[in-house]
XYZ file of C-alpha atoms in Angstrom:
309
model
C 0.085 0.226 -0.002
C 1.172 3.339 -0.858
C 3.017 5.481 0.242
C 6.911 4.725 0.109
C 9.980 5.948 0.956
C 12.896 4.476 -0.189
C 16.683 6.484 0.038
C 20.700 5.680 -0.054
C 23.321 7.209 1.382
C 25.980 5.934 -1.174
C 27.686 3.111 -1.741
C 31.376 1.619 -1.113
C 33.291 0.473 1.935
C 31.906 2.082 5.116
C 34.369 2.060 7.630
C 33.794 0.235 11.037
C 33.650 3.338 12.376
C 31.754 5.642 10.269
C 29.127 2.524 9.624
C 26.462 3.011 12.685
C 26.284 6.813 11.515
C 25.472 5.799 7.916
C 22.463 3.567 9.071
C 21.427 5.755 11.436
C 21.232 8.489 8.933
C 19.337 6.676 6.339
C 16.851 5.695 8.518
C 16.613 9.648 9.895
C 16.080 10.674 6.241
C 13.642 8.120 5.254
C 11.624 9.135 8.381
C 11.297 13.342 7.512
C 10.671 11.787 4.145
C 7.662 9.145 5.678
C 5.974 11.971 7.907
C 5.728 14.094 5.295
C 3.843 11.191 3.125
C 1.657 10.677 6.577
C 0.725 14.384 5.951
C -0.800 13.336 2.640
C 2.552 15.800 1.760
C 3.210 15.104 -1.879
C 6.428 12.654 -3.055
C 9.264 15.367 -4.322
C 8.116 17.252 -1.216
C 9.462 13.794 0.240
C 12.664 12.952 -1.219
C 13.656 16.985 -1.262
C 13.491 16.626 3.061
C 14.573 13.201 3.288
C 18.023 14.594 1.038
C 18.227 17.225 2.582
C 18.284 15.763 6.079
C 21.545 13.693 4.731
C 23.157 16.452 3.561
C 23.206 18.010 6.898
C 24.208 15.717 7.977
C 28.548 15.037 7.980
C 28.186 11.460 7.503
C 27.789 11.936 3.629
C 28.675 12.993 0.653
C 26.265 15.965 -0.145
C 26.157 19.092 1.607
C 28.061 19.045 4.448
C 30.848 16.364 4.149
C 31.284 16.667 0.653
C 34.242 15.439 -0.611
C 37.572 18.152 -2.093
C 38.732 19.328 -5.716
C 41.630 19.193 -6.618
C 42.398 22.455 -5.041
C 40.860 22.089 -2.142
C 37.364 23.345 -2.488
C 33.493 22.189 -2.671
C 31.476 21.952 -5.730
C 28.771 20.170 -5.041
C 25.496 18.374 -7.614
C 22.286 18.059 -7.167
C 18.659 16.877 -8.805
C 15.088 16.752 -7.940
C 12.464 15.269 -10.080
C 9.201 15.192 -10.279
C 7.105 11.795 -12.369
C 3.533 14.117 -12.551
C 4.365 15.934 -15.667
C 8.827 14.450 -15.855
C 9.542 18.185 -14.682
C 13.129 18.557 -13.134
C 15.433 21.132 -11.676
C 19.018 20.028 -11.767
C 22.651 22.265 -10.036
C 26.009 21.800 -10.798
C 30.006 22.314 -9.674
C 27.116 24.907 -7.183
C 29.441 26.680 -4.174
C 29.275 28.292 -0.425
C 25.063 26.750 -0.834
C 23.779 24.258 2.664
C 21.339 22.358 0.450
C 21.916 22.699 -3.387
C 18.358 20.193 -3.558
C 16.800 22.747 -2.509
C 17.641 25.087 -5.003
C 17.307 22.436 -7.529
C 13.241 22.448 -6.756
C 13.639 26.504 -7.721
C 15.199 25.726 -11.151
C 12.598 23.258 -11.580
C 10.074 25.578 -11.012
C 11.284 28.956 -11.370
C 12.762 28.787 -14.467
C 12.431 27.208 -17.725
C 15.574 25.339 -17.468
C 16.427 22.232 -16.227
C 20.110 22.555 -15.197
C 22.409 25.706 -14.194
C 25.166 25.330 -13.411
C 28.768 26.782 -11.210
C 28.213 31.207 -10.512
C 25.114 31.223 -13.030
C 24.061 28.758 -10.340
C 25.290 31.005 -7.296
C 23.704 34.407 -8.847
C 20.210 32.523 -8.961
C 20.659 31.495 -5.445
C 21.129 34.466 -4.850
C 18.327 35.647 -6.149
C 15.538 33.499 -4.836
C 17.205 34.650 -1.455
C 19.207 31.712 -0.871
C 21.598 31.774 2.113
C 25.298 31.435 1.282
C 27.419 29.789 3.715
C 31.577 29.898 4.378
C 33.007 27.145 2.136
C 34.990 25.862 5.216
C 30.934 24.767 6.652
C 30.839 22.335 4.616
C 34.672 20.676 5.115
C 35.124 18.118 7.264
C 38.071 17.014 9.249
C 37.758 13.930 7.353
C 36.484 15.354 4.188
C 40.279 17.158 4.338
C 42.497 14.378 5.325
C 41.357 11.772 2.653
C 41.447 14.833 0.770
C 45.642 15.428 1.808
C 45.411 11.439 1.214
C 45.071 11.130 -2.666
C 46.987 13.977 -4.073
C 50.144 12.097 -3.053
C 51.646 10.030 -5.954
C 50.509 6.924 -7.101
C 46.557 7.365 -5.417
C 43.646 6.490 -6.786
C 41.144 8.739 -5.674
C 38.238 6.518 -7.737
C 38.860 3.758 -5.708
C 39.700 5.462 -2.514
C 35.857 6.998 -2.814
C 34.204 3.752 -3.422
C 35.712 2.553 -0.542
C 34.551 5.308 1.554
C 31.439 7.169 1.070
C 29.047 8.411 -2.049
C 26.384 10.120 -3.133
C 22.846 10.537 -1.528
C 19.326 9.848 -2.593
C 15.486 9.593 -2.488
C 12.182 8.194 -4.010
C 9.040 7.845 -3.081
C 5.503 7.097 -4.086
C 2.446 9.122 -2.468
C -0.965 8.117 -1.950
C -1.964 9.886 -5.083
C 0.514 7.537 -7.437
C 2.983 10.075 -8.427
C 6.228 9.716 -8.112
C 9.833 11.547 -7.308
C 13.369 11.242 -6.951
C 16.191 13.151 -5.507
C 19.765 12.659 -5.498
C 22.921 14.854 -3.829
C 26.553 14.769 -3.998
C 30.110 16.258 -3.416
C 31.118 14.670 -6.475
C 34.491 12.604 -6.805
C 37.183 12.551 -4.273
C 39.901 15.267 -5.136
C 38.198 15.795 -8.711
C 39.536 18.267 -11.728
C 37.775 21.832 -11.602
C 34.603 22.019 -12.828
C 35.043 18.154 -13.448
C 30.630 17.007 -13.041
C 29.286 13.582 -12.965
C 26.122 12.061 -13.525
C 24.209 13.554 -11.100
C 21.852 16.653 -12.421
C 22.083 14.987 -15.929
C 17.967 13.307 -16.052
C 18.701 9.924 -16.648
C 21.544 9.385 -14.819
C 21.630 10.913 -11.675
C 17.998 10.873 -11.588
C 14.727 9.574 -12.962
C 10.560 9.651 -12.406
C 7.967 8.970 -14.646
C 4.461 8.562 -12.546
C 4.205 5.490 -15.109
C 6.477 3.521 -14.906
C 8.620 4.313 -11.440
C 11.139 6.870 -10.232
C 15.240 5.285 -9.132
C 18.216 7.316 -7.495
C 21.707 5.820 -8.611
C 25.128 6.207 -6.470
C 29.023 5.123 -7.442
C 31.046 6.249 -10.284
C 29.310 8.862 -11.907
C 31.224 8.511 -15.436
C 30.415 4.748 -16.062
C 26.587 5.870 -14.659
C 26.544 8.310 -17.457
C 27.648 6.064 -20.010
C 24.927 3.907 -19.660
C 22.400 5.749 -18.204
C 21.469 3.968 -15.705
C 17.946 5.541 -13.978
C 16.185 5.399 -17.192
C 17.832 2.654 -18.349
C 15.966 0.820 -14.539
C 13.193 2.191 -15.486
C 13.035 0.587 -19.432
C 13.300 -2.587 -17.753
C 10.765 -1.646 -15.366
C 8.682 -0.771 -18.213
C 8.998 -3.503 -20.071
C 7.867 -5.996 -17.010
C 10.283 -6.947 -14.946
C 10.057 -6.502 -10.414
C 11.715 -2.817 -8.921
C 14.654 -5.418 -7.842
C 15.496 -7.362 -10.860
C 15.082 -4.231 -13.014
C 17.876 -3.037 -10.701
C 19.874 -5.690 -11.268
C 19.736 -5.958 -14.016
C 20.703 -2.616 -15.312
C 23.452 -2.970 -12.409
C 24.861 -6.003 -14.243
C 24.715 -4.372 -17.114
C 27.344 -1.439 -16.057
C 29.684 -3.768 -14.079
C 30.299 -5.639 -17.440
C 29.979 -2.930 -20.288
C 32.141 -0.537 -18.094
C 33.085 -1.809 -15.133
C 31.191 0.341 -13.114
C 30.515 -0.481 -9.384
C 27.470 1.349 -7.419
C 24.000 1.318 -5.908
C 20.393 2.508 -6.802
C 16.742 3.112 -4.444
C 13.752 2.313 -7.078
C 10.137 2.182 -6.199
C 8.019 1.888 -9.211
C 3.690 2.693 -9.634
C 2.444 -0.031 -7.479
C 4.720 0.833 -4.485
C 6.794 -1.978 -5.117
C 10.951 -1.105 -3.801
C 14.379 -2.011 -3.921
C 18.256 -1.312 -2.882
C 20.681 -2.792 -4.532
C 24.361 -2.340 -4.794
C 27.402 -4.385 -6.490
C 29.230 -2.553 -4.100
C 30.419 -4.016 -0.807
C 27.905 -2.176 0.890
C 25.584 0.694 0.770
C 23.708 2.044 3.679
C 19.888 2.250 2.892
C 16.964 2.713 4.194
C 12.507 2.328 3.430
C 9.719 3.024 4.834
C 6.384 1.390 3.520
C 3.103 0.440 5.460
C 4.341 1.486 8.752
C 7.178 -0.503 8.971
C 10.502 0.514 8.460
C 13.325 -0.974 6.734
C 16.517 -0.445 7.063
C 20.433 -2.325 6.239
C 24.143 -2.438 4.974
C 25.736 -5.623 3.859
C 23.952 -7.523 0.121
C 21.064 -9.686 1.096
C 21.223 -7.448 5.255
C 16.980 -6.231 6.213
C 16.520 -5.476 9.425
C 12.656 -4.427 10.276
C 11.454 -1.873 13.183
C 7.752 -0.409 13.218
C 7.717 3.396 12.466
C 6.317 3.960 15.953
C 8.976 2.842 18.119
C 12.139 4.302 15.951
């Protein structure tokens, strides 16, 4: 039964010292979104609120806690998509904003464009009255430490990225049957200045269509873009696959075709959902029928009644 919401906190290998916090954070985020759905709110509002909760949590590579680029700066990407109208809004390489997902929502609702980038996104944020924040407030000791480690000759930022933390995202279907998807990230560790990954690209970093469902991914952005992962998953659901089968099929294709590792959360138009990944771990949580489900390792799923959380 509807409504349903599913979130992820990034695919990779999460150390023991961060595992508990990652799992707790996705539970808090999914409940923040579910409370909106319980009150009859929209899927769009629910996924936005869930992602904001993770952007504000320094455990994740989004908002506060974003990884740093090659110069030690923060450049963030985000996207939100409405399955009812196929409207979407995104920002890329944006700086000095605490919640890029909120700015993405404004791009969708207040402009005729789908994506604004860098200085243009910042100018739009100012015009909309979005508060600026000091860049240092978005950095953590953990992100600084990893930036320094990956400046060393012979380091592998891509492998390190998958070894620690990743993009955050959410999908939902509300009581009216409308679906939505939202994704936010600090991008790739020690990336070139101006690098933009999959997140702000429709069909790659998010996709939502009331006819079939919604998806939000995490993983190596260049690989996700090569296979247009989210739209590929919805294509498989169009052909009759369940969310779990569609996700597994698309992730397996990305792994074999372009050697990409990652994960996704998916919901279909009937409220069936999945949280699937080819990485070692992915922190995820879902709520359906007032039951909170969550996990970190493959094949792991714990369940609690929402009233006890």
